[in-house]
Short mmCIF file of C-alpha atoms in Angstrom, two decimals:
data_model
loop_
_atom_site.label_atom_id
_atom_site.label_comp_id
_atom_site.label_asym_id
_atom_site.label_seq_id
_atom_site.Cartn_x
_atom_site.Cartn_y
_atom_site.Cartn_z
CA UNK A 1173 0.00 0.00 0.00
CA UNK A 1174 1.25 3.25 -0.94
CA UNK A 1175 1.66 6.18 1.84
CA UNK A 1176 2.06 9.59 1.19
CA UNK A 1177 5.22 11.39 2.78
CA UNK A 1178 4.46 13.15 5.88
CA UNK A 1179 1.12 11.17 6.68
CA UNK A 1180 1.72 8.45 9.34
CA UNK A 1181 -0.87 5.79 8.68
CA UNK A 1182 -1.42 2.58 10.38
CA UNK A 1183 -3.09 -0.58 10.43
CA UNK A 1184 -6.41 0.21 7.39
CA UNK A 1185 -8.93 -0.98 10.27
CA UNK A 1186 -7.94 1.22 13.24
CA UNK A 1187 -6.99 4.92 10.73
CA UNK A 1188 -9.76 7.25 10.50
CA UNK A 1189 -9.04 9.73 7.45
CA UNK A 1190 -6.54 12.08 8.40
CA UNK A 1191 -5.67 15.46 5.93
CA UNK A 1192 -2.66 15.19 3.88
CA UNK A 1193 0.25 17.16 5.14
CA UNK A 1194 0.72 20.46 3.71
CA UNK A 1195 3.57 22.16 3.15
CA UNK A 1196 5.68 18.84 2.99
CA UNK A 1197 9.11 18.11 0.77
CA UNK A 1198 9.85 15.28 -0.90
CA UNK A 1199 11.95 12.65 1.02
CA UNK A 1200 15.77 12.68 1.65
CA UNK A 1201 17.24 10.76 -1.30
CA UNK A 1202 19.84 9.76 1.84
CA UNK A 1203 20.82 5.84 2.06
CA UNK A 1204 18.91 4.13 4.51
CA UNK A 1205 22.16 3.94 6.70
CA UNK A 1206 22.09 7.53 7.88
CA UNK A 1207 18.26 7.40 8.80
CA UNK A 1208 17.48 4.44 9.56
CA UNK A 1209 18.38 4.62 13.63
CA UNK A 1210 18.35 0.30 14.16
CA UNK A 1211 21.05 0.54 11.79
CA UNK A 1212 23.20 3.06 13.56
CA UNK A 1213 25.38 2.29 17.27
CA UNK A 1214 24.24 3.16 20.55
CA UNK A 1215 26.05 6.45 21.83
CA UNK A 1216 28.09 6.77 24.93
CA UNK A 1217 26.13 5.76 27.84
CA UNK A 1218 23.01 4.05 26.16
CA UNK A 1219 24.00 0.09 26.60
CA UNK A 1220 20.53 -1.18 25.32
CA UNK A 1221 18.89 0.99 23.11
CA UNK A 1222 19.68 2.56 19.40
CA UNK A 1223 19.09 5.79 18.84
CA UNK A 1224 19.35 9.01 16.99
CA UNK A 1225 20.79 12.79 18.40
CA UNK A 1226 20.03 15.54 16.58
CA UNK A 1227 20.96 18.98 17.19
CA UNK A 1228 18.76 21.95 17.19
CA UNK A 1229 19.38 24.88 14.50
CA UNK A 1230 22.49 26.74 15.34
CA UNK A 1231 20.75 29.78 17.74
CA UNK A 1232 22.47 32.69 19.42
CA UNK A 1233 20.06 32.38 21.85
CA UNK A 1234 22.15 31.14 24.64
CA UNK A 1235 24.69 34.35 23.85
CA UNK A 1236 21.73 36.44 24.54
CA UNK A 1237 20.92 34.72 27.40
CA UNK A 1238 24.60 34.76 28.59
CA UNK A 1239 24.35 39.04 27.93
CA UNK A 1240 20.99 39.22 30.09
CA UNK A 1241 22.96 37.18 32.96
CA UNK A 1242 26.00 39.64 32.85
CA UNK A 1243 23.28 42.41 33.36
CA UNK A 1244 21.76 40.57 35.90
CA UNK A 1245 25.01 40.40 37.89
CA UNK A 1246 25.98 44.21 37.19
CA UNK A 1247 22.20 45.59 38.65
CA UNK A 1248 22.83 42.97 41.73
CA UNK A 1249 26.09 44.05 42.36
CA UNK A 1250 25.56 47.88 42.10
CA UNK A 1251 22.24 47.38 44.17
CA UNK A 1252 24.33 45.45 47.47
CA UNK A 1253 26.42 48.55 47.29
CA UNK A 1254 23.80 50.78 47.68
CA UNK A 1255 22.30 48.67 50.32
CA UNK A 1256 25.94 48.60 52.07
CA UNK A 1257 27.00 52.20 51.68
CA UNK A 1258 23.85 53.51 53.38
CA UNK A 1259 21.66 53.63 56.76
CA UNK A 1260 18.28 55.01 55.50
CA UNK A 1261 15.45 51.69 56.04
CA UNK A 1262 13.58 53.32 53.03
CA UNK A 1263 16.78 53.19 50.69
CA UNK A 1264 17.48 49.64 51.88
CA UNK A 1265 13.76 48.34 51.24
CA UNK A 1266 13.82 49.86 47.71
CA UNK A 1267 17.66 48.03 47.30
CA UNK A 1268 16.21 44.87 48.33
CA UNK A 1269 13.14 44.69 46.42
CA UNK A 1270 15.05 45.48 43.06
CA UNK A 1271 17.83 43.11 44.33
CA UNK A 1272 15.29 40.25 44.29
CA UNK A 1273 14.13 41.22 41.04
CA UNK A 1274 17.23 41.76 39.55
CA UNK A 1275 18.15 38.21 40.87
CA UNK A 1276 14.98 36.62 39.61
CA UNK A 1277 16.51 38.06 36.10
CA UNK A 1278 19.51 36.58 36.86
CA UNK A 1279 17.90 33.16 37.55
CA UNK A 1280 15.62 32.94 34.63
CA UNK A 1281 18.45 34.12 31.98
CA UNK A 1282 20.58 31.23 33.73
CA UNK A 1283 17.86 28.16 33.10
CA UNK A 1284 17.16 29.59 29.81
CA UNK A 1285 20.44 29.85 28.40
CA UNK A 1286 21.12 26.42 30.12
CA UNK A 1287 18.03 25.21 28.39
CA UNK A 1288 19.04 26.30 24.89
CA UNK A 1289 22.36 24.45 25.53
CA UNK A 1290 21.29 21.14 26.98
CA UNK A 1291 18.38 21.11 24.01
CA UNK A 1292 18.27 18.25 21.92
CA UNK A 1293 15.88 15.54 19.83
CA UNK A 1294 16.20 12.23 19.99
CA UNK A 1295 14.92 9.33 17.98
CA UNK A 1296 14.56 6.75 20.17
CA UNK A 1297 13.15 2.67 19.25
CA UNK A 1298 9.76 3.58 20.46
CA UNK A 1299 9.63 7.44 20.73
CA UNK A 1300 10.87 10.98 19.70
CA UNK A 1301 12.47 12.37 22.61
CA UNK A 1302 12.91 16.34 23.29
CA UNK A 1303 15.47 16.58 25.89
CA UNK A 1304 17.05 19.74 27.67
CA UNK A 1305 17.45 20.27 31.17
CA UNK A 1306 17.94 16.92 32.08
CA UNK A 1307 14.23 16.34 31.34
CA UNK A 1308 12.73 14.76 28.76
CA UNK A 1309 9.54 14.65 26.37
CA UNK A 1310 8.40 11.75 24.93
CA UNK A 1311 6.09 11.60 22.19
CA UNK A 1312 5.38 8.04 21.13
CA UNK A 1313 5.37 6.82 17.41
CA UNK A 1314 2.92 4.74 17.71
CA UNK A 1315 0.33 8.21 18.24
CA UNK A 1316 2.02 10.11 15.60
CA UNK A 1317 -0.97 11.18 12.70
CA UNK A 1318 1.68 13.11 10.88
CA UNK A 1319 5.22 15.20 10.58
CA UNK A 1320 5.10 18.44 8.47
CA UNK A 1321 7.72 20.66 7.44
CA UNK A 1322 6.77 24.45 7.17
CA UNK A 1323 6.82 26.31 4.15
CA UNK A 1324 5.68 29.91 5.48
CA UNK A 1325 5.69 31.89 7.61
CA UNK A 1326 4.90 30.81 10.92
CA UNK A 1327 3.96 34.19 12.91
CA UNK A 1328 5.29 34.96 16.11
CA UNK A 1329 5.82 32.25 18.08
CA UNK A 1330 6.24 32.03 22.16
CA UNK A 1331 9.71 33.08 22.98
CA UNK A 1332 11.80 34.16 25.97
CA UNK A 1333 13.67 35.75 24.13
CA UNK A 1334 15.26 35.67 20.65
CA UNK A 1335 16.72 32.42 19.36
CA UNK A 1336 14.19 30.73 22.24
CA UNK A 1337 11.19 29.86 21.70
CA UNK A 1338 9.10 27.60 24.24
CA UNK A 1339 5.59 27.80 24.97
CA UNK A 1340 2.38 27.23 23.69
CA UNK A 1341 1.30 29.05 20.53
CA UNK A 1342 -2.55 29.82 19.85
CA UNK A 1343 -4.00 26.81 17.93
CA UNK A 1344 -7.64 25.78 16.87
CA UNK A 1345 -10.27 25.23 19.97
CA UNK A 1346 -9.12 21.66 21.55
CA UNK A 1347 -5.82 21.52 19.92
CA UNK A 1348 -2.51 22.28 21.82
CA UNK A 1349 0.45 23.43 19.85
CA UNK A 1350 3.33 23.57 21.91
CA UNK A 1351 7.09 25.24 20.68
CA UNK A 1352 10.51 23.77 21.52
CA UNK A 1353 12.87 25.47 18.94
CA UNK A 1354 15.46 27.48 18.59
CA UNK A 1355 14.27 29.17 15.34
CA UNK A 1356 11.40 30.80 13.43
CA UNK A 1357 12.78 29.97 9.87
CA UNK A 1358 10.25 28.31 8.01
CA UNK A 1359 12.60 25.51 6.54
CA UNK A 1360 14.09 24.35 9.79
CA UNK A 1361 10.18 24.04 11.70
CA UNK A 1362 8.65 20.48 11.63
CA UNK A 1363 5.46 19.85 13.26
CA UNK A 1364 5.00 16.31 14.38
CA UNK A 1365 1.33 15.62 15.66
CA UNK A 1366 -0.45 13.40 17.60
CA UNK A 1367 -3.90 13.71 18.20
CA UNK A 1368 -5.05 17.17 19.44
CA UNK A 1369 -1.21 17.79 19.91
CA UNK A 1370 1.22 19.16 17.75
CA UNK A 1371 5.22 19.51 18.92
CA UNK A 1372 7.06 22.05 17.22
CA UNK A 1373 10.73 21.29 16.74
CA UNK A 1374 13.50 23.08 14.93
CA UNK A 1375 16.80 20.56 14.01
CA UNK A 1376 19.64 21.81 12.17
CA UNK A 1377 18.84 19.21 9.64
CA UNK A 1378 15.11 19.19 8.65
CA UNK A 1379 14.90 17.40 6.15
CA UNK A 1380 16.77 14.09 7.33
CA UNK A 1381 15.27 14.81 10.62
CA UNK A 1382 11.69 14.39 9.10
CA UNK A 1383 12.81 11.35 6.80
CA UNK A 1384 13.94 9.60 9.78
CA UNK A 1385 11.05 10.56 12.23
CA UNK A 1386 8.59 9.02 9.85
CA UNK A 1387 10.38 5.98 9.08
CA UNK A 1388 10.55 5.46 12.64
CA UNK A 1389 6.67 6.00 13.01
CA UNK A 1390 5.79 3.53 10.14
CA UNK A 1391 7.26 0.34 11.92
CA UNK A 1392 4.80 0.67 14.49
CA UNK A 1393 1.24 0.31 14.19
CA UNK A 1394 -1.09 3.29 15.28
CA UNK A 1395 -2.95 4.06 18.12
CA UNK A 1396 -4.86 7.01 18.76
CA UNK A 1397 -3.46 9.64 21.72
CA UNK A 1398 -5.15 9.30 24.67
CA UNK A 1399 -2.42 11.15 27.38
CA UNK A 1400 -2.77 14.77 28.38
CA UNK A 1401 -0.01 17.31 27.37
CA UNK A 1402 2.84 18.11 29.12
CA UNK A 1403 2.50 20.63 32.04
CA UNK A 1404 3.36 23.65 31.19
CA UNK A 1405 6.91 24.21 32.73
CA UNK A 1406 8.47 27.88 34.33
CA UNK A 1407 10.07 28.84 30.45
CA UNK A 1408 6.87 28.18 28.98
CA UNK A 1409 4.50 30.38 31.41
CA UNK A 1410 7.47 33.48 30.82
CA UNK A 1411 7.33 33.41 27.69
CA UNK A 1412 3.65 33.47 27.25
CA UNK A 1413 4.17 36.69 28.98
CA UNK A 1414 4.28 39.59 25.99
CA UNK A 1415 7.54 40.13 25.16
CA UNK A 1416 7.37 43.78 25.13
CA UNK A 1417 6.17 44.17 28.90
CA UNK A 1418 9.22 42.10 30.15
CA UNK A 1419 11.73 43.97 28.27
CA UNK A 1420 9.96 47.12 29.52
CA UNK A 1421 9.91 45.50 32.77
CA UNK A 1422 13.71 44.74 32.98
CA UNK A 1423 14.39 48.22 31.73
CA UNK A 1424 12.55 49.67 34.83
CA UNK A 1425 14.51 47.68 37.46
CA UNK A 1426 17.74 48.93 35.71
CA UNK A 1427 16.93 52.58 35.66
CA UNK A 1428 15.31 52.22 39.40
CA UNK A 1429 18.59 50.60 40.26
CA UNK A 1430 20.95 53.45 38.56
CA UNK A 1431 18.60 55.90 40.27
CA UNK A 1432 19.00 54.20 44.00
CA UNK A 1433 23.18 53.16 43.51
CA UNK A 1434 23.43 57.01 42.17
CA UNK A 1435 21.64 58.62 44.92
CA UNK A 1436 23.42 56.51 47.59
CA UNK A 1437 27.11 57.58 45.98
CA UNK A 1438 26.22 61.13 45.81
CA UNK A 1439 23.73 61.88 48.99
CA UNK A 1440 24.59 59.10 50.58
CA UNK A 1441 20.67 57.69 50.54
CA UNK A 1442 17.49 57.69 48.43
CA UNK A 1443 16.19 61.34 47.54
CA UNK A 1444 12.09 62.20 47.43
CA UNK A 1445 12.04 61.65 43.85
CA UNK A 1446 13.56 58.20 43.57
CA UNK A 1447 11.27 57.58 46.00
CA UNK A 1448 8.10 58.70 44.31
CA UNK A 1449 9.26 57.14 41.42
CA UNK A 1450 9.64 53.82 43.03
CA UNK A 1451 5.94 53.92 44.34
CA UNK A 1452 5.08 54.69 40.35
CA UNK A 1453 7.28 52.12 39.31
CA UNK A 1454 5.24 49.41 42.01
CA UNK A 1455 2.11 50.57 41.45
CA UNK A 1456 2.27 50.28 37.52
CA UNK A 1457 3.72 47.11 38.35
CA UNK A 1458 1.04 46.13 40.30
CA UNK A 1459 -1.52 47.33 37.52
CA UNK A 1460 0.81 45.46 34.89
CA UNK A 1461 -0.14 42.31 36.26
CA UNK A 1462 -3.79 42.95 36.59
CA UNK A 1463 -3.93 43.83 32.74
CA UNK A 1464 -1.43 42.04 31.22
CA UNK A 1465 -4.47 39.40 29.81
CA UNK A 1466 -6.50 41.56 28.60
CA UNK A 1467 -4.73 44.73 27.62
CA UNK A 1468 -1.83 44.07 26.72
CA UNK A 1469 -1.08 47.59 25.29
CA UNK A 1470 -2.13 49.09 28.30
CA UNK A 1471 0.55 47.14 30.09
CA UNK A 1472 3.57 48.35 27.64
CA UNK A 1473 2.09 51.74 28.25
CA UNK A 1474 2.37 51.72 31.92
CA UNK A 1475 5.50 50.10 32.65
CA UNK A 1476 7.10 52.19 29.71
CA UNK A 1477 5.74 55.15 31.32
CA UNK A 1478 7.82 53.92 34.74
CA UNK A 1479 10.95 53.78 33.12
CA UNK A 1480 10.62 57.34 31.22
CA UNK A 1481 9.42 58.33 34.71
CA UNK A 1482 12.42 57.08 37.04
CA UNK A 1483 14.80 58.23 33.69
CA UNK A 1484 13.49 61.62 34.34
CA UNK A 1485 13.76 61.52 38.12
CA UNK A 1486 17.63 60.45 37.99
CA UNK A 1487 18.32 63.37 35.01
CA UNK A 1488 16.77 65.94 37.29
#
């Protein structure tokens, strides 16, 4: 029986009609050596099993995230400073409040650039594996409908930042499409579905990637997905957050904590202004997180209104 590329069927009794894949290429004219993974040697440290390890697209995500953790450390260092260098209780609070936040910047940068180096897809004898962080997903091949290749555009995906992306995208009532990539590049995304779930993954070589992934799926019969998703894990819930408001949001704990390590060198403690300013910058904070959902312009608005705010308080 004939199958078309990118459609996983299995046994004719158990397949309800699934859609032809769109946006598919033709497969890898490759020898069956380099895809076929029973044919290739277990790596280092798997005794038992044969597998596959492929590499995401080449990102410079984790040199971003290495930049955001050398800001991290600057704000944290100039704020213990502050907090050292002065007696006022008021100056201290503010110093210790954008200390924590600077540090949960810090923290988050750290797992996420860990996360883009530790990322990796393996095809396993009985699953496709998305490892990084010393966790792993498994999607089995048995539950596989189809793997697709992109050939447009595929919007704006959840990212923490750029070269990143994690999280679940918007998707059709009931189905979950869920991102772990390094890319937005149309030729490196492959969708592999099963059931009301789609996994979005980005290897450096799509093509032989997909090839591979489907002759895996084809030596096992099908059966239908019946397991939840994944929970959603601390990368994905950030960046579902709009980008926008956290950049505006790390911008305001740096000015706040040029204002406070300024004020401290020169007067020796927080002055009215950075004061006032810090009760804007909390309160739009506070507000931030109210709208964020459902106004999402709103919430750029305020927090980039903090930042001009505190910019202006440290100028005058």
């Amino acid at each position: 029986m004939s199958r078309e590329a990118g459609v996983i069927p299995g046994p004719a009794q158990h397949t309800p009609p699934r859609p032809s894949a769109e946006g598919t290429s033709r497969r890898s004219s490759a020898p069956p050596s380099a895809l076929d993974p029973v044919a290739l040697s277990p790596p280092a440290g798997e005794r038992h099993l044969s597998q596959q390890v492929w590499r995401p697209a080449p990102t410079k995500g984790a040199w971003c995230g290495f930049a955001i953790c050398a800001c991290a450390v600057v704000l944290i260092i100039a704020l213990g400073a502050a907090y050292a260098g002065t007696q006022s209780t008021p100056t201290r609070l503010i110093a210790a409040a954008l200390g924590t936040a600077a540090c949960s910047i810090f923290v988050v940068a750290a797992i996420g650039t860990w996360w883009s180096a530790s990322l990796t897809y393996v095809l396993g004898p009985a699953a496709l594996e998305i490892r990084s962080l010393g966790r792993r997903i498994r999607i089995h091949y048995r539950s596989l409908d189809r793997v697709t290749r992109m050939d447009r555009d595929v919007g704006s995906p959840p990212a923490l930042w750029p070269g990143i992306h994690v999280g679940r995208a918007p998707a059709e009532a009931g189905h979950t499409c869920t991102w772990r990539g390094t890319t937005t590049e149309p030729v490196h995304v492959i969708a592999a579905t099963a059931g009301a779930s789609s996994w979005i993954v980005t290897p450096a070589e799509p093509r032989a990637f997909r090839d591979a992934l489907v002759r895996c799926a084809e030596r096992v019969p099908y059966a239908p997905q019946t397991a939840a998703p994944a929970r959603r894990s601390l990368l994905d819930r950030l960046a579902m957050v709009d980008g926008w408001c956290r950049v505006a949001f790390a911008a305001n704990i740096a000015v706040a904590a040029a204002g406070v390590a300024l004020d401290v060198r020169q007067h020796g403690a927080a002055q009215p202004d950075s004061l006032i300013a810090a009760g804007v910058l909390a309160a739009n904070a506070m507000l931030w997180l109210a709208v964020r959902h459902r106004a999402s312009g709103v919430a750029r608005l305020l927090l980039a209104w903090s930042a001009v705010a505190y910019g202006l308080s440290i100028l005058w």
